[in-house]
């Protein structure tokens, strides 16, 4: 899934869709141009797709500080912390309305809701990626599961694919993986509340999970979660029983993964069990990632089987949720 600016379809991304057959595009940055401009952007992206398979067109439309698309045709969405002050049924209705706005503008996937557990305002103030931006659904496992589930349910009602993030949780870290390397969670275990939230969301029919790039010292130490078979396959798929699509957090520009080459990032994440490699902030690295995956798949039968399984899960997602 390759990024493009939200206000314009960049030529490199269009080429990736046409020539390299990428299956998804992410609208990045911020746009206040409104739904008409977004519709034109998404129409151009779809016109570049010659494969006869619907294109996943995604963005970050969480609300509050993280709302990519604004302007005429898009509501101003409150932060997740504010959303947590409403009853789940009311939030689901609101999310269905926000999702309908996305769908009308040609966006069929939202990289939301945030399902990370923040236990208190004090923890939030020390948590740059989530708590300091009011991206948490209240405090604790119950509120996170109920409200993230409601948001996801509303998006599904609108025909937009929701994505819960950032497994197995970013609520306890004290640095942001986008801007710092060595970000490590020293408290989360395979049975922590942040993981149990996903068990509940999966039981509710969640179709997509995003895996974080933090290092989880008590689950799979020394490696970003998105590169860890113990996290993606062992914990998420085998222990929690998730059968849907796994997408990575951004692997193009995050400082947390800068020590690995773009080629290594793509290969390691698919080998760990991920299905979609997100290349959003620096889309220019996508061609070398794709070339590396193809080259390894041609010579490594086990890896080729993983690529085929990933592609099959993504195609199944598209068949289920996206009209031709």
XYZ file of C-alpha atoms in Angstrom:
324
model
C 0.000 0.000 0.000
C 1.763 3.082 -1.316
C 1.249 6.653 -0.179
C 0.299 9.754 -2.130
C -0.524 13.239 -0.956
C -4.195 13.597 -0.076
C -4.696 16.597 -2.353
C -3.140 15.120 -5.504
C -2.329 11.748 -7.043
C 1.452 11.754 -7.332
C 3.010 10.453 -10.532
C 5.204 7.905 -8.764
C 2.247 6.377 -6.967
C 0.222 6.257 -10.180
C 3.119 4.407 -11.828
C 3.286 1.962 -8.926
C -0.404 1.184 -9.378
C -0.159 0.752 -13.148
C 3.247 -0.848 -13.587
C 3.983 -2.562 -10.263
C 0.415 -3.660 -9.516
C 0.253 -2.393 -5.941
C -3.106 -3.251 -4.440
C -3.658 -0.221 -2.246
C -3.004 3.490 -1.894
C -2.852 5.650 1.232
C -3.889 9.328 1.187
C -1.352 11.046 3.428
C -0.714 14.428 4.973
C -3.616 16.824 5.445
C -6.180 18.193 3.013
C -8.815 20.857 3.630
C -9.889 20.873 -0.016
C -13.065 18.893 0.608
C -14.763 15.850 -0.806
C -14.921 16.994 -4.439
C -11.131 17.219 -4.678
C -10.732 13.902 -2.861
C -13.146 12.269 -5.296
C -11.046 13.504 -8.209
C -7.886 12.131 -6.604
C -9.397 8.715 -5.928
C -10.889 8.547 -9.427
C -7.470 9.176 -10.937
C -5.949 6.465 -8.766
C -8.592 3.970 -9.849
C -8.096 4.894 -13.483
C -4.437 3.922 -13.123
C -5.404 0.427 -11.969
C -5.420 -1.943 -14.971
C -5.677 -5.212 -13.030
C -9.448 -5.558 -12.828
C -9.294 -5.875 -9.037
C -10.703 -3.116 -6.811
C -8.057 -0.839 -5.332
C -7.913 -0.296 -1.579
C -7.933 3.477 -1.071
C -7.213 4.334 2.542
C -6.465 7.234 4.844
C -6.211 8.126 8.547
C -9.642 9.484 9.417
C -9.592 8.996 13.190
C -10.659 12.453 14.348
C -9.068 15.183 16.412
C -5.388 15.655 15.635
C -5.421 12.757 13.163
C -7.931 13.532 10.442
C -6.429 13.688 6.970
C -9.518 14.775 5.041
C -11.396 17.967 5.913
C -13.378 20.632 4.138
C -16.775 20.599 2.435
C -18.253 17.119 2.538
C -16.278 15.938 5.561
C -17.414 16.418 9.152
C -14.988 17.615 11.785
C -14.549 14.413 13.774
C -13.828 14.732 17.501
C -10.789 13.021 18.979
C -11.061 9.433 20.153
C -10.874 10.665 23.744
C -13.917 12.854 23.075
C -15.668 10.041 21.179
C -15.275 7.884 24.295
C -17.636 10.241 26.096
C -20.548 9.032 23.963
C -22.418 5.754 24.247
C -21.152 3.026 21.902
C -24.419 2.894 19.953
C -24.302 6.628 19.320
C -20.653 6.421 18.304
C -21.425 3.641 15.855
C -24.103 5.812 14.239
C -21.690 8.732 13.990
C -18.954 6.536 12.530
C -21.402 5.246 9.925
C -22.014 8.857 8.892
C -18.278 9.632 8.737
C -17.743 6.436 6.779
C -20.456 7.360 4.289
C -18.592 10.619 3.630
C -15.405 8.686 2.948
C -17.149 6.199 0.691
C -18.805 8.984 -1.302
C -15.346 10.477 -1.913
C -13.918 7.173 -3.113
C -12.143 6.123 0.107
C -13.001 2.542 1.031
C -10.600 1.844 3.912
C -9.901 3.769 7.118
C -6.736 3.060 9.098
C -8.752 3.500 12.275
C -9.857 2.971 15.017
C -6.989 3.231 17.473
C -7.426 0.353 19.915
C -4.424 1.087 22.138
C -5.052 0.950 25.871
C -4.030 3.949 27.968
C -4.805 3.344 31.620
C -4.837 6.868 33.042
C -4.382 10.571 32.253
C -0.927 10.342 33.818
C 0.094 7.592 31.411
C -1.437 9.548 28.534
C 0.714 12.586 29.281
C 3.858 10.422 28.993
C 2.741 8.669 25.798
C 3.637 10.712 22.675
C 2.057 8.602 19.908
C -1.359 8.114 21.513
C -2.090 9.843 24.814
C -0.529 13.203 24.030
C -2.707 13.406 20.903
C -5.963 12.245 22.582
C -6.102 9.198 20.314
C -7.164 6.802 23.090
C -10.780 5.742 23.661
C -10.891 6.669 27.300
C -8.896 4.852 29.939
C -8.695 1.097 30.264
C -9.532 -2.050 28.361
C -13.333 -1.872 28.595
C -13.691 1.593 27.086
C -11.104 0.868 24.391
C -12.839 -2.320 23.290
C -16.369 -0.918 23.380
C -15.662 2.322 21.557
C -13.137 0.988 19.060
C -15.635 -1.759 18.278
C -18.395 0.796 17.805
C -16.260 2.912 15.471
C -15.309 -0.161 13.441
C -18.924 -1.268 13.276
C -20.039 2.108 11.978
C -17.415 2.095 9.266
C -18.496 -1.367 8.167
C -22.118 -0.196 8.005
C -20.974 2.506 5.595
C -19.059 0.047 3.429
C -15.635 1.220 4.602
C -13.050 -1.299 5.832
C -11.858 -0.402 9.368
C -8.379 -1.172 10.674
C -7.698 -1.526 14.400
C -4.240 -0.366 15.442
C -1.479 -0.644 16.715
C -1.200 -4.307 17.800
C -0.175 -5.344 20.420
C -0.546 -1.784 21.728
C 1.256 1.554 21.804
C -0.381 2.877 24.954
C 2.559 2.115 27.238
C 5.506 3.433 25.218
C 7.193 6.732 26.030
C 8.499 7.545 22.532
C 7.059 7.687 19.019
C 8.261 5.063 16.521
C 7.886 7.540 13.653
C 10.577 9.808 15.079
C 12.738 7.666 17.380
C 14.574 4.347 17.103
C 14.787 1.844 19.937
C 11.200 2.402 21.098
C 10.552 -0.448 23.518
C 7.511 -1.504 25.516
C 8.753 -3.178 28.699
C 5.381 -4.033 30.250
C 3.011 -5.541 27.657
C 2.702 -9.325 27.649
C 0.716 -11.734 25.505
C -2.143 -11.547 28.023
C -2.128 -7.823 28.768
C -5.337 -5.790 28.489
C -4.105 -4.192 25.261
C -3.976 -7.646 23.668
C -7.321 -8.694 25.127
C -8.955 -5.723 23.408
C -8.051 -7.329 20.086
C -9.511 -10.642 21.187
C -12.843 -8.867 21.668
C -12.611 -6.924 18.414
C -11.729 -10.080 16.474
C -14.740 -11.847 17.980
C -16.834 -8.947 16.693
C -15.713 -9.494 13.105
C -12.817 -7.054 12.754
C -11.420 -7.437 9.201
C -7.979 -5.757 9.436
C -5.334 -5.285 12.142
C -2.310 -3.003 11.955
C 0.842 -4.205 13.697
C 3.128 -1.651 15.324
C 6.883 -1.339 14.885
C 7.674 -0.994 18.588
C 9.811 -3.627 20.313
C 7.894 -5.650 22.930
C 10.478 -6.848 25.439
C 8.131 -9.323 27.144
C 6.746 -10.855 23.939
C 9.459 -10.807 21.253
C 12.459 -8.796 22.445
C 14.959 -7.157 20.146
C 12.872 -6.806 16.990
C 10.019 -4.544 15.820
C 6.672 -6.282 16.202
C 5.953 -5.996 12.479
C 9.040 -8.152 11.803
C 8.269 -10.728 14.487
C 6.665 -14.109 13.660
C 6.023 -14.495 17.400
C 3.825 -11.379 17.371
C 2.123 -11.590 13.972
C 1.725 -15.333 13.523
C 2.136 -16.729 17.026
C 0.155 -14.203 19.043
C -2.248 -12.497 16.623
C -3.085 -15.365 14.298
C -2.535 -18.503 16.376
C -3.382 -17.374 19.928
C -6.099 -14.821 19.138
C -7.401 -16.665 16.093
C -7.308 -13.724 13.687
C -8.007 -14.822 10.114
C -8.248 -11.408 8.500
C -5.719 -9.092 6.891
C -2.637 -7.826 8.740
C -1.129 -4.521 7.665
C 2.087 -3.062 9.013
C 2.522 0.416 10.377
C 4.524 2.611 7.995
C 7.763 0.878 6.957
C 8.999 3.598 4.615
C 10.215 6.377 6.902
C 9.719 5.410 10.549
C 12.938 5.882 12.513
C 12.195 2.687 14.419
C 12.963 0.603 11.302
C 15.682 2.786 9.753
C 18.401 0.257 10.652
C 16.915 -2.178 8.106
C 17.001 -1.542 4.377
C 13.644 -1.054 2.630
C 14.088 -4.469 1.016
C 14.681 -6.120 4.402
C 11.645 -4.386 5.919
C 9.315 -5.723 3.237
C 10.684 -9.264 3.347
C 10.788 -9.501 7.130
C 7.226 -8.271 7.583
C 5.773 -10.724 5.060
C 7.867 -13.541 6.531
C 6.440 -12.641 9.943
C 2.908 -13.094 8.601
C 1.846 -9.623 7.444
C -0.271 -9.260 4.320
C 0.047 -5.572 3.405
C 3.263 -3.579 3.674
C 2.401 0.073 4.310
C 4.737 2.442 2.428
C 3.073 5.749 3.174
C 5.436 8.521 4.278
C 8.193 7.888 1.694
C 6.520 6.072 -1.200
C 9.621 6.315 -3.363
C 11.057 3.224 -1.630
C 8.157 1.027 -2.785
C 9.758 -0.172 -6.056
C 12.832 -1.550 -4.303
C 10.632 -3.244 -1.703
C 8.523 -4.870 -4.404
C 11.567 -5.982 -6.390
C 13.062 -7.589 -3.295
C 9.866 -9.483 -2.468
C 9.509 -10.753 -6.027
C 13.156 -11.831 -6.206
C 12.982 -13.752 -2.930
C 9.670 -15.375 -3.857
C 11.225 -16.690 -7.070
C 13.988 -18.536 -5.217
C 12.465 -19.380 -1.822
C 9.469 -21.721 -1.943
C 8.486 -21.170 1.696
C 8.516 -17.402 1.279
C 6.628 -17.708 -2.009
C 3.889 -19.595 -0.164
C 3.680 -16.768 2.374
C 3.366 -14.192 -0.410
C 0.604 -16.231 -2.030
C -1.227 -16.590 1.294
C -0.972 -12.850 1.932
C -2.257 -12.000 -1.538
C -5.138 -14.438 -1.104
C -6.210 -12.841 2.180
C -6.149 -9.369 0.600
C -8.160 -10.578 -2.403
C -10.675 -12.206 -0.060
C -11.018 -8.889 1.795
C -11.665 -7.071 -1.466
C -14.209 -9.639 -2.647
C -16.088 -9.320 0.618
C -16.120 -5.566 1.074
C -15.351 -3.770 -2.196
C -17.674 -3.603 -5.195
C -16.133 -4.035 -8.607
